[in-house]
XYZ file of C-alpha atoms in Angstrom:
330
model
C -8.900 0.024 -26.781
C -6.520 -2.215 -28.185
C -5.661 -2.140 -32.184
C -3.313 -4.514 -33.867
C 0.717 -3.502 -33.293
C -0.960 -0.881 -31.681
C 0.673 2.580 -31.699
C -0.157 4.961 -28.914
C 0.878 8.321 -27.102
C 0.153 9.732 -23.960
C 0.009 13.278 -22.754
C -0.746 14.241 -19.152
C -4.056 16.516 -18.570
C -3.532 19.342 -16.066
C -6.669 20.917 -16.987
C -9.307 18.179 -17.461
C -12.311 20.923 -17.357
C -10.696 22.409 -20.450
C -10.300 19.241 -22.239
C -13.806 18.145 -21.551
C -15.152 21.599 -22.971
C -13.216 21.199 -26.191
C -14.518 17.561 -26.275
C -17.769 19.000 -26.410
C -17.028 21.570 -28.839
C -15.829 19.022 -31.260
C -19.181 16.657 -30.510
C -17.720 14.085 -28.740
C -19.420 11.250 -26.699
C -18.214 8.401 -24.337
C -18.533 5.196 -25.677
C -17.432 3.151 -22.496
C -16.095 3.456 -19.360
C -13.625 1.422 -17.122
C -11.711 0.862 -14.017
C -9.109 -1.127 -13.233
C -5.664 -1.499 -11.277
C -2.368 -2.750 -13.083
C 0.259 -4.493 -11.064
C 3.173 -4.587 -13.045
C 6.146 -7.201 -11.925
C 9.768 -7.135 -13.059
C 12.313 -9.981 -12.800
C 14.081 -10.922 -9.812
C 17.468 -11.029 -11.098
C 18.490 -8.952 -13.657
C 16.809 -5.362 -14.638
C 13.820 -5.128 -17.316
C 13.517 -1.636 -18.502
C 9.722 -0.539 -18.767
C 10.761 1.111 -21.925
C 11.168 -1.688 -23.855
C 8.278 -4.708 -22.311
C 6.301 -5.191 -19.289
C 4.387 -7.816 -17.526
C 1.330 -7.189 -15.900
C -1.809 -8.370 -13.879
C -4.530 -6.839 -14.211
C -7.236 -6.931 -11.845
C -10.641 -5.599 -13.364
C -13.689 -4.185 -10.894
C -15.607 -7.381 -11.559
C -12.773 -9.763 -9.562
C -11.608 -10.875 -13.019
C -7.713 -10.761 -13.671
C -5.336 -11.313 -16.572
C -1.727 -11.550 -16.782
C -0.481 -9.453 -20.071
C 2.740 -9.351 -21.848
C 4.003 -6.339 -23.717
C 7.067 -5.986 -26.238
C 7.324 -2.467 -27.694
C 9.366 -0.071 -29.268
C 9.531 3.609 -29.668
C 9.277 4.687 -33.434
C 9.854 7.863 -34.843
C 7.503 8.764 -38.387
C 6.822 12.543 -39.483
C 7.732 14.068 -36.375
C 5.257 12.100 -33.689
C 7.627 9.696 -31.998
C 5.170 7.123 -30.316
C 5.350 3.716 -28.889
C 4.528 0.433 -31.284
C 3.874 -2.910 -30.092
C 6.324 -5.362 -31.347
C 3.277 -8.256 -31.923
C 0.539 -8.065 -33.459
C -1.904 -8.769 -30.723
C -0.872 -5.920 -28.417
C -1.161 -7.405 -25.072
C -0.687 -11.138 -25.116
C -2.654 -12.631 -22.695
C -0.528 -15.312 -20.606
C -3.411 -15.773 -18.121
C -7.300 -15.294 -17.215
C -8.569 -16.393 -14.126
C -8.594 -15.183 -10.229
C -6.084 -11.970 -8.951
C -4.615 -14.964 -6.642
C -3.881 -17.706 -9.295
C -1.859 -14.986 -11.527
C 0.184 -13.736 -8.533
C 0.934 -17.530 -8.363
C 2.255 -17.847 -11.702
C 4.066 -14.512 -12.171
C 6.023 -15.271 -8.688
C 6.426 -18.852 -9.895
C 8.314 -17.688 -13.191
C 10.433 -15.592 -11.018
C 8.811 -12.085 -11.234
C 8.479 -9.926 -7.893
C 5.978 -6.793 -8.172
C 7.268 -3.507 -8.553
C 4.806 -0.633 -9.384
C 1.221 -0.532 -8.929
C -1.357 1.893 -11.518
C -4.812 2.121 -10.453
C -6.951 3.867 -13.431
C -9.832 5.127 -11.191
C -12.064 6.600 -14.101
C -11.386 5.859 -17.957
C -13.573 6.551 -20.603
C -13.448 5.510 -24.242
C -14.197 8.712 -25.696
C -15.019 9.200 -29.571
C -14.768 12.526 -31.675
C -16.616 12.708 -34.832
C -14.376 13.004 -37.700
C -11.033 11.978 -35.550
C -11.665 8.753 -34.006
C -11.576 7.426 -30.423
C -8.951 8.631 -27.671
C -9.193 7.382 -24.047
C -8.982 9.755 -20.465
C -7.813 8.338 -17.519
C -7.415 9.594 -13.887
C -4.407 7.671 -12.168
C -4.559 7.484 -8.398
C -1.976 10.177 -7.546
C -0.998 11.263 -11.353
C -4.443 12.828 -12.336
C -6.106 12.678 -15.819
C -3.779 11.665 -18.916
C -4.921 11.739 -22.247
C -4.352 8.356 -24.311
C -4.127 7.830 -28.099
C -3.932 4.810 -29.811
C -4.364 3.341 -33.194
C -3.064 0.198 -35.480
C 0.266 0.647 -36.149
C 0.540 -1.835 -38.628
C 1.670 0.924 -40.942
C 4.270 3.633 -39.306
C 3.424 5.940 -41.868
C -1.167 5.430 -41.542
C -0.114 5.448 -37.282
C 1.883 8.677 -37.655
C -0.650 10.477 -40.001
C -3.641 8.965 -37.397
C -2.076 10.174 -34.213
C -1.609 13.498 -35.482
C -4.876 13.892 -37.057
C -6.161 13.196 -33.243
C -3.874 15.218 -31.407
C -4.515 17.839 -33.932
C -8.356 17.793 -32.864
C -7.633 17.834 -29.230
C -4.983 21.344 -30.123
C -2.275 18.959 -28.663
C 0.980 19.400 -30.122
C 2.668 16.248 -30.982
C 6.282 17.367 -28.927
C 4.199 17.451 -26.036
C 3.211 13.810 -25.885
C 5.282 10.939 -24.778
C 5.917 7.692 -26.431
C 6.655 6.209 -23.122
C 4.702 3.077 -21.629
C 2.639 4.481 -18.546
C 4.922 2.755 -16.151
C 8.094 4.197 -17.655
C 6.452 7.691 -16.938
C 5.279 6.577 -13.269
C 7.702 4.424 -11.695
C 9.625 6.271 -9.302
C 12.496 7.913 -10.434
C 16.505 6.856 -10.571
C 18.482 9.435 -10.498
C 21.815 8.802 -12.122
C 20.932 6.112 -14.402
C 20.288 8.369 -17.903
C 22.661 7.360 -20.346
C 23.562 9.227 -23.479
C 24.457 6.767 -26.322
C 26.386 8.114 -29.345
C 27.700 6.619 -32.714
C 27.978 7.079 -36.531
C 24.883 7.448 -38.334
C 25.554 9.473 -41.381
C 28.786 8.792 -40.943
C 28.599 5.557 -41.478
C 26.280 2.223 -40.380
C 28.582 -0.277 -40.808
C 28.875 -0.752 -36.510
C 25.155 -0.499 -36.344
C 24.450 -3.867 -34.574
C 27.441 -3.367 -32.478
C 25.709 -0.344 -31.162
C 22.669 -2.294 -30.406
C 24.495 -4.621 -28.310
C 26.163 -2.223 -26.576
C 22.684 -0.492 -25.898
C 21.262 -3.429 -24.764
C 23.970 -3.729 -22.458
C 23.405 -0.474 -21.161
C 19.525 -1.214 -20.192
C 20.835 -4.648 -18.703
C 22.726 -2.736 -16.238
C 19.679 -0.942 -15.439
C 20.169 2.345 -17.194
C 17.778 4.119 -19.306
C 19.166 4.855 -22.848
C 17.683 8.208 -23.722
C 19.331 7.314 -27.541
C 18.410 3.987 -27.962
C 17.623 5.045 -31.648
C 21.515 4.740 -32.490
C 21.039 1.376 -33.046
C 17.904 0.670 -35.172
C 18.727 0.107 -38.586
C 15.886 1.953 -39.880
C 17.137 5.376 -38.365
C 18.943 6.456 -41.526
C 15.340 6.009 -42.995
C 13.407 7.416 -40.188
C 15.497 10.667 -40.107
C 15.652 11.054 -43.290
C 12.054 11.237 -44.004
C 10.163 14.516 -44.520
C 8.878 14.917 -41.225
C 12.483 15.189 -39.346
C 15.118 17.887 -40.568
C 17.854 18.298 -39.153
C 17.220 21.147 -37.236
C 14.502 19.383 -35.167
C 17.392 16.151 -34.681
C 19.671 18.848 -33.115
C 16.792 19.998 -30.982
C 16.067 16.332 -29.499
C 19.788 14.883 -29.341
C 20.683 18.214 -27.244
C 17.296 18.105 -25.208
C 18.546 14.322 -24.318
C 21.886 15.363 -24.066
C 20.796 17.866 -21.454
C 19.118 15.376 -19.191
C 21.652 12.786 -19.694
C 23.893 11.537 -16.534
C 25.961 9.549 -18.878
C 27.218 9.530 -22.143
C 28.528 6.441 -23.823
C 30.189 6.552 -27.407
C 31.739 3.884 -30.159
C 34.207 6.267 -31.870
C 35.937 3.772 -34.195
C 33.659 4.983 -36.770
C 34.561 9.030 -37.184
C 31.597 11.382 -36.352
C 31.781 14.714 -36.595
C 28.176 14.752 -34.753
C 29.768 12.458 -32.036
C 32.649 14.644 -31.612
C 30.017 17.415 -31.146
C 28.202 14.941 -28.569
C 31.666 14.218 -26.737
C 32.521 18.481 -26.847
C 29.048 19.187 -25.500
C 29.034 16.561 -22.361
C 32.764 17.423 -21.050
C 31.925 20.875 -20.904
C 28.646 20.090 -18.802
C 30.513 17.978 -16.672
C 28.955 14.922 -17.592
C 30.931 11.591 -17.547
C 31.838 9.783 -20.623
C 32.854 6.438 -21.812
C 34.306 6.033 -25.025
C 35.156 2.686 -26.769
C 36.977 1.952 -29.925
C 38.238 -1.134 -31.389
C 42.223 -1.682 -30.997
C 43.730 -0.755 -33.732
C 41.686 2.426 -34.896
C 43.728 5.404 -35.771
C 41.749 7.508 -33.239
C 41.685 11.722 -33.236
C 44.173 13.414 -30.616
C 41.355 15.289 -29.197
C 39.921 12.224 -27.932
C 42.712 10.224 -26.956
C 44.645 13.185 -25.528
C 41.433 13.870 -23.454
C 42.241 12.423 -19.626
C 38.505 13.418 -18.407
C 37.445 10.905 -20.840
C 37.308 7.254 -19.992
C 38.724 5.312 -23.475
C 38.317 1.833 -23.503
C 39.763 0.025 -25.873
C 38.547 -3.709 -27.059
C 40.052 -6.654 -29.160
C 36.402 -8.358 -29.535
C 32.354 -7.257 -29.512
C 32.683 -9.387 -26.386
C 35.576 -7.531 -24.756
C 33.783 -4.499 -25.411
C 30.174 -5.170 -23.592
C 32.711 -6.506 -20.539
C 34.854 -3.811 -20.285
C 31.565 -1.540 -20.866
C 29.918 -3.166 -17.786
C 33.233 -3.506 -15.256
C 33.087 1.013 -16.307
C 29.582 1.898 -15.693
C 29.693 -0.167 -12.539
C 31.779 2.455 -10.773
C 29.636 5.288 -12.269
C 28.242 6.737 -9.269
C 24.518 6.729 -9.097
């Protein structure tokens, strides 16, 4: 069930009987059944965040196996946040053959297994007038609903996802955009970072934000606000589907789940000031980075609860950030 530039969300289904009853009422029919096991791999030498890309060995019930690579981005459009493939072919097949040969290839490339996801039962279901969905029973994690559409056009993808979720009575806010590996991976407490930088206040340092976010990822942190480094964030958040109130609720919810706040404060921002004050009031550690020579607010510079980094170059900022996060307790 793969579409070009696939766009997808997932929803846990705690009461499968109720979901099946709703599908019957909609006149849905099962078009296909499947079962397979995905063994996810990650590099031995450095972290590889599952919310950005995955490499897996897929073993089918008939003994066939594939090595699949996916690279994705989390996209928000018209009030729907979804996972979208960065590649037209969505899942790139690197190898087809036996599982043993696939494992040998992955190990030769410097990867090691870290997560197994067994899909005990999967069903492709067609809903008249709404489209196709999948229901999957995952070993140890119950039933999940997967809604996947073509993602070539982000606006069309959001509309198609909304339509199918509405048919099933699912609020888009209850659907997760994360890949299944990121959802099911063993929890890593103490490694959730909230990154903040100017958005409406000025985007001249957008590329620097993106590099600092990438640095956090490379250090093993999950960045809850990676969209701050997205060059399209102003366009996305300015669309009719995103009101200022919705953005506030989203960001405050993410901030409440953060173990660390990292702020680039060179470009003044009222929003960043609120985020810093909220984090400090909640006892969340704060690291702030500012370009040397910047006249910084005394309310940031004078607060000894903030680990302030004055950097002279982007490389200096990256190295200083890596050193600072290495000292944050996990």
